[in-house]
PDB file of C-alpha atoms in Angstrom:
ATOM      1  CA  MET A   1      45.715 -19.942   5.271  1.00 61.00           C
ATOM      2  CA  ARG A   2      45.505 -17.696   2.415  1.00 72.00           C
ATOM      3  CA  ALA A   3      48.114 -17.587  -0.304  1.00 74.00           C
ATOM      4  CA  GLN A   4      50.573 -14.738   0.027  1.00 70.00           C
ATOM      5  CA  PRO A   5      49.856 -11.727  -2.375  1.00 69.00           C
ATOM      6  CA  PHE A   6      52.203 -10.388  -4.871  1.00 67.00           C
ATOM      7  CA  THR A   7      55.264  -8.475  -3.301  1.00 70.00           C
ATOM      8  CA  MET A   8      57.627  -5.922  -4.520  1.00 68.00           C
ATOM      9  CA  GLU A   9      60.515  -8.352  -4.952  1.00 69.00           C
ATOM     10  CA  HIS A  10      59.557  -9.136  -8.550  1.00 65.00           C
ATOM     11  CA  TRP A  11      59.880  -5.532  -9.386  1.00 70.00           C
ATOM     12  CA  GLY A  12      63.136  -3.972 -10.674  1.00 71.00           C
ATOM     13  CA  LEU A  13      62.242  -0.736  -8.814  1.00 76.00           C
ATOM     14  CA  SER A  14      63.966   0.867  -5.810  1.00 80.00           C
ATOM     15  CA  LEU A  15      64.016   4.191  -4.014  1.00 83.00           C
ATOM     16  CA  PRO A  16      67.232   6.287  -4.657  1.00 84.00           C
ATOM     17  CA  ASP A  17      69.432   7.238  -1.772  1.00 87.00           C
ATOM     18  CA  VAL A  18      69.448  10.889  -2.867  1.00 89.00           C
ATOM     19  CA  ASP A  19      66.580  12.594  -4.853  1.00 90.00           C
ATOM     20  CA  ALA A  20      67.410  13.757  -8.328  1.00 89.00           C
ATOM     21  CA  THR A  21      67.693  17.620  -9.007  1.00 91.00           C
ATOM     22  CA  PRO A  22      67.332  19.518 -12.141  1.00 87.00           C
ATOM     23  CA  GLU A  23      71.100  19.627 -12.220  1.00 87.00           C
ATOM     24  CA  THR A  24      71.722  15.840 -11.856  1.00 88.00           C
ATOM     25  CA  ALA A  25      68.668  14.831 -13.983  1.00 88.00           C
ATOM     26  CA  HIS A  26      68.198  16.731 -17.196  1.00 86.00           C
ATOM     27  CA  GLY A  27      67.557  16.047 -20.777  1.00 87.00           C
ATOM     28  CA  PRO A  28      66.187  12.821 -22.350  1.00 89.00           C
ATOM     29  CA  LEU A  29      65.959   9.672 -20.172  1.00 90.00           C
ATOM     30  CA  ASP A  30      68.870   7.397 -20.543  1.00 89.00           C
ATOM     31  CA  GLU A  31      68.465   3.594 -20.897  1.00 90.00           C
ATOM     32  CA  GLN A  32      68.407   2.838 -17.136  1.00 88.00           C
ATOM     33  CA  GLU A  33      65.978   5.729 -16.470  1.00 88.00           C
ATOM     34  CA  GLN A  34      63.674   4.425 -19.193  1.00 90.00           C
ATOM     35  CA  ARG A  35      63.749   0.916 -17.712  1.00 88.00           C
ATOM     36  CA  LEU A  36      62.962   2.284 -14.262  1.00 87.00           C
ATOM     37  CA  LEU A  37      59.875   4.239 -15.627  1.00 89.00           C
ATOM     38  CA  ALA A  38      58.655   1.293 -17.479  1.00 88.00           C
ATOM     39  CA  GLU A  39      58.787  -0.675 -14.179  1.00 85.00           C
ATOM     40  CA  ALA A  40      56.824   2.093 -12.489  1.00 87.00           C
ATOM     41  CA  HIS A  41      54.350   1.987 -15.234  1.00 88.00           C
ATOM     42  CA  ARG A  42      54.117  -1.893 -14.709  1.00 86.00           C
ATOM     43  CA  ALA A  43      52.908  -1.336 -11.232  1.00 85.00           C
ATOM     44  CA  VAL A  44      49.921   0.714 -12.575  1.00 88.00           C
ATOM     45  CA  ASP A  45      49.069  -2.017 -15.200  1.00 90.00           C
ATOM     46  CA  ASN A  46      49.396  -4.794 -12.693  1.00 88.00           C
ATOM     47  CA  ALA A  47      46.857  -2.924 -10.439  1.00 89.00           C
ATOM     48  CA  ARG A  48      44.530  -2.662 -13.369  1.00 91.00           C
ATOM     49  CA  THR A  49      44.959  -6.247 -14.370  1.00 93.00           C
ATOM     50  CA  ALA A  50      44.312  -7.300 -10.772  1.00 92.00           C
ATOM     51  CA  ARG A  51      41.011  -5.614 -10.946  1.00 92.00           C
ATOM     52  CA  TRP A  52      39.625  -7.822 -13.684  1.00 94.00           C
ATOM     53  CA  MET A  53      41.371 -10.836 -12.199  1.00 95.00           C
ATOM     54  CA  LEU A  54      39.239 -10.260  -9.142  1.00 95.00           C
ATOM     55  CA  GLY A  55      36.158 -10.463 -11.253  1.00 95.00           C
ATOM     56  CA  PHE A  56      37.340 -13.757 -12.737  1.00 96.00           C
ATOM     57  CA  SER A  57      38.303 -15.101  -9.289  1.00 96.00           C
ATOM     58  CA  LEU A  58      34.911 -14.056  -7.825  1.00 96.00           C
ATOM     59  CA  GLU A  59      32.941 -15.852 -10.643  1.00 96.00           C
ATOM     60  CA  VAL A  60      35.064 -19.126  -9.961  1.00 96.00           C
ATOM     61  CA  VAL A  61      34.219 -18.822  -6.263  1.00 96.00           C
ATOM     62  CA  ARG A  62      30.531 -18.349  -6.929  1.00 96.00           C
ATOM     63  CA  ARG A  63      30.093 -20.900  -9.595  1.00 96.00           C
ATOM     64  CA  ARG A  64      31.875 -23.528  -7.894  1.00 95.00           C
ATOM     65  CA  ARG A  65      30.325 -22.521  -4.514  1.00 96.00           C
ATOM     66  CA  LEU A  66      33.801 -22.290  -2.922  1.00 95.00           C
ATOM     67  CA  TYR A  67      32.397 -19.602  -0.609  1.00 95.00           C
ATOM     68  CA  ARG A  68      30.372 -22.108   1.521  1.00 95.00           C
ATOM     69  CA  GLY A  69      33.576 -22.944   3.603  1.00 91.00           C
ATOM     70  CA  VAL A  70      32.550 -25.351   6.234  1.00 91.00           C
ATOM     71  CA  GLY A  71      29.325 -25.831   4.421  1.00 94.00           C
ATOM     72  CA  THR A  72      26.905 -23.113   5.717  1.00 94.00           C
ATOM     73  CA  ARG A  73      28.533 -19.782   4.669  1.00 95.00           C
ATOM     74  CA  THR A  74      26.432 -17.788   2.037  1.00 96.00           C
ATOM     75  CA  TRP A  75      27.806 -15.772  -0.689  1.00 96.00           C
ATOM     76  CA  GLU A  76      27.010 -12.526   1.018  1.00 96.00           C
ATOM     77  CA  GLN A  77      28.719 -13.603   4.118  1.00 96.00           C
ATOM     78  CA  TYR A  78      31.691 -14.565   2.096  1.00 96.00           C
ATOM     79  CA  LEU A  79      31.895 -11.112   0.494  1.00 96.00           C
ATOM     80  CA  THR A  80      31.734  -9.441   3.866  1.00 95.00           C
ATOM     81  CA  LEU A  81      34.226 -11.703   5.589  1.00 93.00           C
ATOM     82  CA  GLU A  82      36.729 -12.408   2.707  1.00 93.00           C
ATOM     83  CA  HIS A  83      36.489  -9.031   0.797  1.00 93.00           C
ATOM     84  CA  ASP A  84      36.084  -6.495   3.379  1.00 92.00           C
ATOM     85  CA  GLY A  85      32.414  -6.059   2.719  1.00 91.00           C
ATOM     86  CA  LEU A  86      32.402  -6.001  -0.940  1.00 93.00           C
ATOM     87  CA  SER A  87      28.740  -5.348  -1.939  1.00 95.00           C
ATOM     88  CA  THR A  88      26.990  -8.039  -4.006  1.00 95.00           C
ATOM     89  CA  SER A  89      26.095  -5.427  -6.735  1.00 95.00           C
ATOM     90  CA  GLU A  90      29.990  -4.563  -7.066  1.00 94.00           C
ATOM     91  CA  ALA A  91      30.847  -8.138  -7.054  1.00 95.00           C
ATOM     92  CA  ASP A  92      28.231  -8.872  -9.823  1.00 96.00           C
ATOM     93  CA  ARG A  93      29.669  -5.883 -11.913  1.00 94.00           C
ATOM     94  CA  LEU A  94      33.233  -7.251 -11.575  1.00 95.00           C
ATOM     95  CA  GLN A  95      32.063 -10.708 -12.804  1.00 95.00           C
ATOM     96  CA  LYS A  96      30.191  -9.147 -15.732  1.00 95.00           C
ATOM     97  CA  THR A  97      33.057  -7.063 -16.973  1.00 95.00           C
ATOM     98  CA  TRP A  98      36.138  -9.102 -16.494  1.00 96.00           C
ATOM     99  CA  ARG A  99      35.957 -10.790 -20.015  1.00 96.00           C
ATOM    100  CA  LEU A 100      35.660  -7.486 -21.863  1.00 96.00           C
ATOM    101  CA  ALA A 101      38.570  -6.179 -19.673  1.00 96.00           C
ATOM    102  CA  GLN A 102      40.668  -9.266 -20.622  1.00 96.00           C
ATOM    103  CA  THR A 103      39.743  -8.988 -24.328  1.00 96.00           C
ATOM    104  CA  VAL A 104      40.803  -5.269 -24.522  1.00 96.00           C
ATOM    105  CA  GLN A 105      44.027  -5.984 -22.735  1.00 95.00           C
ATOM    106  CA  LYS A 106      44.842  -8.679 -25.180  1.00 95.00           C
ATOM    107  CA  GLU A 107      43.976  -6.309 -28.327  1.00 94.00           C
ATOM    108  CA  LEU A 108      45.506  -3.107 -26.858  1.00 93.00           C
ATOM    109  CA  GLY A 109      48.552  -4.631 -25.156  1.00 93.00           C
ATOM    110  CA  ARG A 110      47.688  -3.077 -21.816  1.00 92.00           C
ATOM    111  CA  PRO A 111      44.715  -2.902 -19.402  1.00 94.00           C
ATOM    112  CA  LEU A 112      42.293  -0.111 -19.889  1.00 93.00           C
ATOM    113  CA  PRO A 113      41.177   2.030 -16.761  1.00 93.00           C
ATOM    114  CA  ASP A 114      38.226   0.850 -14.918  1.00 93.00           C
ATOM    115  CA  SER A 115      36.421   4.086 -15.730  1.00 93.00           C
ATOM    116  CA  HIS A 116      36.691   3.437 -19.382  1.00 95.00           C
ATOM    117  CA  LEU A 117      35.545  -0.319 -18.937  1.00 95.00           C
ATOM    118  CA  ARG A 118      32.335   0.912 -17.282  1.00 94.00           C
ATOM    119  CA  LYS A 119      31.543   3.178 -20.243  1.00 94.00           C
ATOM    120  CA  LEU A 120      32.473   0.688 -22.951  1.00 95.00           C
ATOM    121  CA  GLN A 121      30.471  -2.187 -21.388  1.00 95.00           C
ATOM    122  CA  PRO A 122      27.128  -1.318 -22.921  1.00 93.00           C
ATOM    123  CA  TYR A 123      28.786  -1.270 -26.403  1.00 92.00           C
ATOM    124  CA  ALA A 124      30.141  -4.834 -25.746  1.00 93.00           C
ATOM    125  CA  GLU A 125      26.634  -6.038 -24.592  1.00 92.00           C
ATOM    126  CA  ARG A 126      25.035  -4.955 -28.068  1.00 88.00           C
ATOM    127  CA  THR A 127      27.967  -6.195 -30.270  1.00 90.00           C
ATOM    128  CA  SER A 128      30.571  -8.493 -28.669  1.00 92.00           C
ATOM    129  CA  ASP A 129      33.605  -8.158 -26.424  1.00 95.00           C
ATOM    130  CA  GLN A 130      35.870  -8.704 -29.427  1.00 94.00           C
ATOM    131  CA  GLU A 131      34.191  -5.900 -31.510  1.00 92.00           C
ATOM    132  CA  ALA A 132      34.211  -3.652 -28.447  1.00 93.00           C
ATOM    133  CA  ALA A 133      37.925  -4.290 -27.834  1.00 95.00           C
ATOM    134  CA  ARG A 134      38.620  -3.555 -31.572  1.00 92.00           C
ATOM    135  CA  ALA A 135      36.815  -0.295 -31.490  1.00 91.00           C
ATOM    136  CA  TYR A 136      38.235   0.918 -28.327  1.00 94.00           C
ATOM    137  CA  THR A 137      41.790  -0.015 -29.390  1.00 93.00           C
ATOM    138  CA  GLU A 138      41.463   2.042 -32.482  1.00 90.00           C
ATOM    139  CA  LEU A 139      40.010   4.970 -30.577  1.00 90.00           C
ATOM    140  CA  TYR A 140      42.777   4.722 -28.052  1.00 92.00           C
ATOM    141  CA  TRP A 141      45.607   4.704 -30.523  1.00 90.00           C
ATOM    142  CA  ALA A 142      44.077   7.443 -32.581  1.00 87.00           C
ATOM    143  CA  HIS A 143      44.114   9.848 -29.545  1.00 87.00           C
ATOM    144  CA  GLN A 144      47.743   8.610 -28.695  1.00 87.00           C
ATOM    145  CA  LYS A 145      48.972   9.338 -32.259  1.00 86.00           C
ATOM    146  CA  GLY A 146      47.185  12.827 -31.963  1.00 82.00           C
ATOM    147  CA  GLY A 147      48.797  13.698 -28.729  1.00 85.00           C
ATOM    148  CA  VAL A 148      45.350  13.744 -26.920  1.00 84.00           C
ATOM    149  CA  ARG A 149      44.474  11.815 -23.932  1.00 87.00           C
ATOM    150  CA  LEU A 150      41.479   9.555 -24.246  1.00 89.00           C
ATOM    151  CA  VAL A 151      38.862  10.140 -21.193  1.00 90.00           C
ATOM    152  CA  ALA A 152      36.038   8.145 -20.050  1.00 91.00           C
ATOM    153  CA  THR A 153      33.521  10.896 -21.052  1.00 90.00           C
ATOM    154  CA  GLN A 154      34.695  10.652 -24.596  1.00 89.00           C
ATOM    155  CA  VAL A 155      34.213   6.880 -24.602  1.00 91.00           C
ATOM    156  CA  GLN A 156      30.825   7.246 -23.004  1.00 91.00           C
ATOM    157  CA  GLN A 157      29.671   9.750 -25.583  1.00 88.00           C
ATOM    158  CA  ARG A 158      30.787   7.416 -28.324  1.00 88.00           C
ATOM    159  CA  VAL A 159      28.973   4.435 -26.774  1.00 90.00           C
ATOM    160  CA  LYS A 160      25.854   6.460 -26.253  1.00 88.00           C
ATOM    161  CA  THR A 161      25.641   7.586 -29.688  1.00 86.00           C
ATOM    162  CA  ALA A 162      26.319   4.111 -31.155  1.00 85.00           C
ATOM    163  CA  VAL A 163      23.704   2.490 -28.873  1.00 85.00           C
ATOM    164  CA  ALA A 164      21.031   5.085 -29.577  1.00 85.00           C
ATOM    165  CA  ALA A 165      21.305   4.548 -33.385  1.00 78.00           C
ATOM    166  CA  ALA A 166      20.324   0.826 -32.990  1.00 77.00           C
ATOM    167  CA  LYS A 167      17.527   1.392 -30.353  1.00 77.00           C
ATOM    168  CA  SER A 168      14.720   0.386 -32.703  1.00 76.00           C
ATOM    169  CA  VAL A 169      16.543  -2.679 -34.248  1.00 77.00           C
ATOM    170  CA  SER A 170      15.242  -5.868 -32.896  1.00 77.00           C
ATOM    171  CA  ASP A 171      17.381  -8.587 -34.602  1.00 82.00           C
ATOM    172  CA  PRO A 172      20.603  -9.070 -32.671  1.00 80.00           C
ATOM    173  CA  ALA A 173      22.937  -9.413 -35.655  1.00 84.00           C
ATOM    174  CA  GLU A 174      21.420  -6.396 -37.441  1.00 83.00           C
ATOM    175  CA  ARG A 175      21.514  -4.387 -34.063  1.00 80.00           C
ATOM    176  CA  SER A 176      25.173  -5.243 -33.742  1.00 84.00           C
ATOM    177  CA  GLN A 177      25.956  -4.017 -37.190  1.00 85.00           C
ATOM    178  CA  ALA A 178      24.038  -0.932 -36.695  1.00 84.00           C
ATOM    179  CA  VAL A 179      25.879  -0.171 -33.476  1.00 84.00           C
ATOM    180  CA  SER A 180      29.291  -0.647 -35.119  1.00 84.00           C
ATOM    181  CA  ALA A 181      28.426   1.517 -37.960  1.00 83.00           C
ATOM    182  CA  ALA A 182      27.191   4.362 -35.801  1.00 81.00           C
ATOM    183  CA  TRP A 183      30.426   4.107 -33.736  1.00 83.00           C
ATOM    184  CA  THR A 184      32.595   4.453 -36.950  1.00 77.00           C
ATOM    185  CA  ALA A 185      30.379   7.245 -38.069  1.00 71.00           C
ATOM    186  CA  ALA A 186      30.629   9.543 -34.897  1.00 63.00           C
ATOM    187  CA  PRO A 187      31.977  12.920 -35.564  1.00 54.00           C
ATOM    188  CA  GLU A 188      35.140  12.281 -33.370  1.00 51.00           C
ATOM    189  CA  ALA A 189      35.889   9.006 -35.338  1.00 45.00           C
ATOM    190  CA  GLY A 190      38.734  10.488 -37.203  1.00 44.00           C
ATOM    191  CA  MET A 191      42.263  11.389 -35.944  1.00 42.00           C
ATOM    192  CA  PRO A 192      42.285  13.934 -33.123  1.00 48.00           C
ATOM    193  CA  ALA A 193      43.927  17.204 -33.992  1.00 44.00           C
ATOM    194  CA  GLN A 194      47.599  17.327 -32.982  1.00 42.00           C
ATOM    195  CA  ARG A 195      48.518  19.327 -29.984  1.00 44.00           C
ATOM    196  CA  VAL A 196      50.619  22.385 -30.465  1.00 40.00           C
ATOM    197  CA  SER A 197      54.018  21.931 -29.238  1.00 41.00           C
ATOM    198  CA  LYS A 198      55.580  24.413 -26.692  1.00 41.00           C
ATOM    199  CA  GLY A 199      57.985  25.649 -29.407  1.00 42.00           C
ATOM    200  CA  GLU A 200      55.167  26.593 -31.739  1.00 39.00           C
ATOM    201  CA  GLN A 201      53.391  28.521 -29.004  1.00 41.00           C
ATOM    202  CA  GLY A 202      55.708  31.173 -28.969  1.00 41.00           C
ATOM    203  CA  GLY A 203      55.512  33.770 -31.848  1.00 39.00           C
ATOM    204  CA  THR A 204      55.055  31.438 -34.733  1.00 38.00           C
ATOM    205  CA  PRO A 205      51.638  29.553 -34.643  1.00 40.00           C
ATOM    206  CA  GLY A 206      51.573  25.933 -35.681  1.00 39.00           C
ATOM    207  CA  ARG A 207      50.064  24.942 -39.024  1.00 42.00           C
ATOM    208  CA  SER A 208      46.208  24.661 -38.611  1.00 45.00           C
ATOM    209  CA  ALA A 209      44.490  21.568 -39.739  1.00 59.00           C
ATOM    210  CA  ASP A 210      43.607  21.552 -43.383  1.00 73.00           C
ATOM    211  CA  PRO A 211      39.822  21.620 -43.936  1.00 76.00           C
ATOM    212  CA  ILE A 212      40.426  19.443 -46.970  1.00 77.00           C
ATOM    213  CA  ASP A 213      41.801  16.607 -44.537  1.00 74.00           C
ATOM    214  CA  ALA A 214      38.727  17.107 -42.404  1.00 69.00           C
ATOM    215  CA  ALA A 215      36.302  16.759 -45.309  1.00 75.00           C
ATOM    216  CA  LEU A 216      38.079  13.725 -46.477  1.00 75.00           C
ATOM    217  CA  GLN A 217      37.728  12.062 -43.148  1.00 69.00           C
ATOM    218  CA  LEU A 218      34.082  12.609 -43.203  1.00 72.00           C
ATOM    219  CA  LEU A 219      33.916  11.222 -46.833  1.00 77.00           C
ATOM    220  CA  ASN A 220      35.790   8.169 -45.736  1.00 70.00           C
ATOM    221  CA  THR A 221      33.393   7.616 -42.856  1.00 66.00           C
ATOM    222  CA  ALA A 222      30.376   8.026 -45.257  1.00 72.00           C
ATOM    223  CA  ARG A 223      32.001   5.535 -47.633  1.00 71.00           C
ATOM    224  CA  GLN A 224      32.284   2.985 -44.805  1.00 62.00           C
ATOM    225  CA  LEU A 225      28.691   3.659 -43.873  1.00 69.00           C
ATOM    226  CA  VAL A 226      27.405   3.093 -47.358  1.00 74.00           C
ATOM    227  CA  GLU A 227      29.465  -0.111 -47.571  1.00 69.00           C
ATOM    228  CA  THR A 228      27.967  -1.340 -44.495  1.00 66.00           C
ATOM    229  CA  ALA A 229      24.528  -0.334 -45.434  1.00 71.00           C
ATOM    230  CA  THR A 230      24.783  -2.373 -48.649  1.00 74.00           C
ATOM    231  CA  GLU A 231      25.077  -5.517 -46.635  1.00 68.00           C
ATOM    232  CA  ASP A 232      22.052  -5.035 -44.594  1.00 67.00           C
ATOM    233  CA  LYS A 233      19.989  -7.969 -45.701  1.00 67.00           C
ATOM    234  CA  ALA A 234      16.769  -6.715 -43.959  1.00 67.00           C
ATOM    235  CA  ALA A 235      16.931  -3.336 -45.827  1.00 71.00           C
ATOM    236  CA  ARG A 236      17.757  -5.188 -49.107  1.00 76.00           C
ATOM    237  CA  ARG A 237      14.572  -7.324 -48.693  1.00 75.00           C
ATOM    238  CA  ALA A 238      12.404  -4.317 -48.249  1.00 77.00           C
ATOM    239  CA  ARG A 239      13.926  -2.172 -51.095  1.00 81.00           C
ATOM    240  CA  SER A 240      12.283  -2.048 -54.380  1.00 85.00           C
ATOM    241  CA  SER A 241      14.151  -2.134 -57.617  1.00 84.00           C
ATOM    242  CA  GLU A 242      13.218   1.525 -58.352  1.00 83.00           C
ATOM    243  CA  GLU A 243      14.574   2.634 -54.957  1.00 82.00           C
ATOM    244  CA  ALA A 244      17.833   0.718 -55.531  1.00 83.00           C
ATOM    245  CA  GLN A 245      18.216   2.440 -58.901  1.00 86.00           C
ATOM    246  CA  ARG A 246      17.554   5.787 -57.342  1.00 87.00           C
ATOM    247  CA  GLN A 247      20.195   5.306 -54.676  1.00 86.00           C
ATOM    248  CA  GLN A 248      22.709   3.896 -57.042  1.00 88.00           C
ATOM    249  CA  ASP A 249      22.290   7.005 -59.311  1.00 84.00           C
ATOM    250  CA  ALA A 250      22.647   9.286 -56.459  1.00 85.00           C
ATOM    251  CA  ILE A 251      25.940   7.569 -55.373  1.00 86.00           C
ATOM    252  CA  ARG A 252      27.339   7.879 -58.955  1.00 86.00           C
ATOM    253  CA  HIS A 253      26.165  11.461 -59.098  1.00 83.00           C
ATOM    254  CA  ILE A 254      28.290  12.347 -56.005  1.00 86.00           C
ATOM    255  CA  GLY A 255      31.231  10.502 -57.478  1.00 84.00           C
ATOM    256  CA  ARG A 256      31.085  12.506 -60.584  1.00 83.00           C
ATOM    257  CA  ILE A 257      30.995  15.738 -58.660  1.00 86.00           C
ATOM    258  CA  LEU A 258      33.888  14.691 -56.514  1.00 83.00           C
ATOM    259  CA  SER A 259      35.855  13.690 -59.518  1.00 84.00           C
ATOM    260  CA  LYS A 260      35.628  17.441 -60.776  1.00 83.00           C
ATOM    261  CA  VAL A 261      36.968  18.841 -57.464  1.00 84.00           C
ATOM    262  CA  LYS A 262      40.335  20.526 -57.752  1.00 84.00           C
ATOM    263  CA  VAL A 263      42.658  20.960 -54.654  1.00 83.00           C
ATOM    264  CA  GLU A 264      44.906  23.769 -55.106  1.00 84.00           C
ATOM    265  CA  ALA A 265      48.102  24.815 -53.276  1.00 81.00           C
ATOM    266  CA  ASN A 266      49.908  27.989 -52.631  1.00 77.00           C
ATOM    267  CA  THR A 267      52.273  28.717 -55.471  1.00 70.00           C
ATOM    268  CA  GLY A 268      53.144  32.303 -54.502  1.00 57.00           C
TER     269      GLY A 268
END
């Protein structure tokens, strides 16, 4: 007999006797309403967590050959009978991705959507689950702080750009470093622009993003890339002393130019 699944009894959530109306429910949520909303969100997080836990359980069953039942049942038969015809390819994917999903959940503090997990997996394969979780978490909270929802296509584009940058690198350690550097250098690596609030939409426009801040974000990304590049051992071995001096001079020249830049404010 199968163990009983999770039930609603462990949730502090219940349907109201009477639906709330604009007259009875208005203004900010009170403490009880915030608790109820958190419980509702917990149901979503539980469903996403259960997804990667399914991958973990499938791997346990497969590696321990628990699927054999009375001794003759195959893996495919087990998936058909016990998992409503789950395909072997989907079962393989779940087993392949559960570690990354678990690592992201520990780093982020909440499970990521399955669509994001699919797009992030190639990045993890070329770096590590820990590096992918760190990169995704930074991207997620940057969008949260900017008031912009992170969608799967954005994750996919970042991963695609990062992976392409290291396509010709054969050494695993150097490839991982190149992928991480390309992820950091992506144009959307900085903080997303703040959404304009409803109060700003009427008559008085919100303050536009300062181009100096945008330029500073690019400079910071360039600095990180240069610092990462200086640690590239393979490039260091192939670099002549003349090339190193030329590059050092160029970096110092850029520094001198930037030191002369003057940022002015409106004093009128």
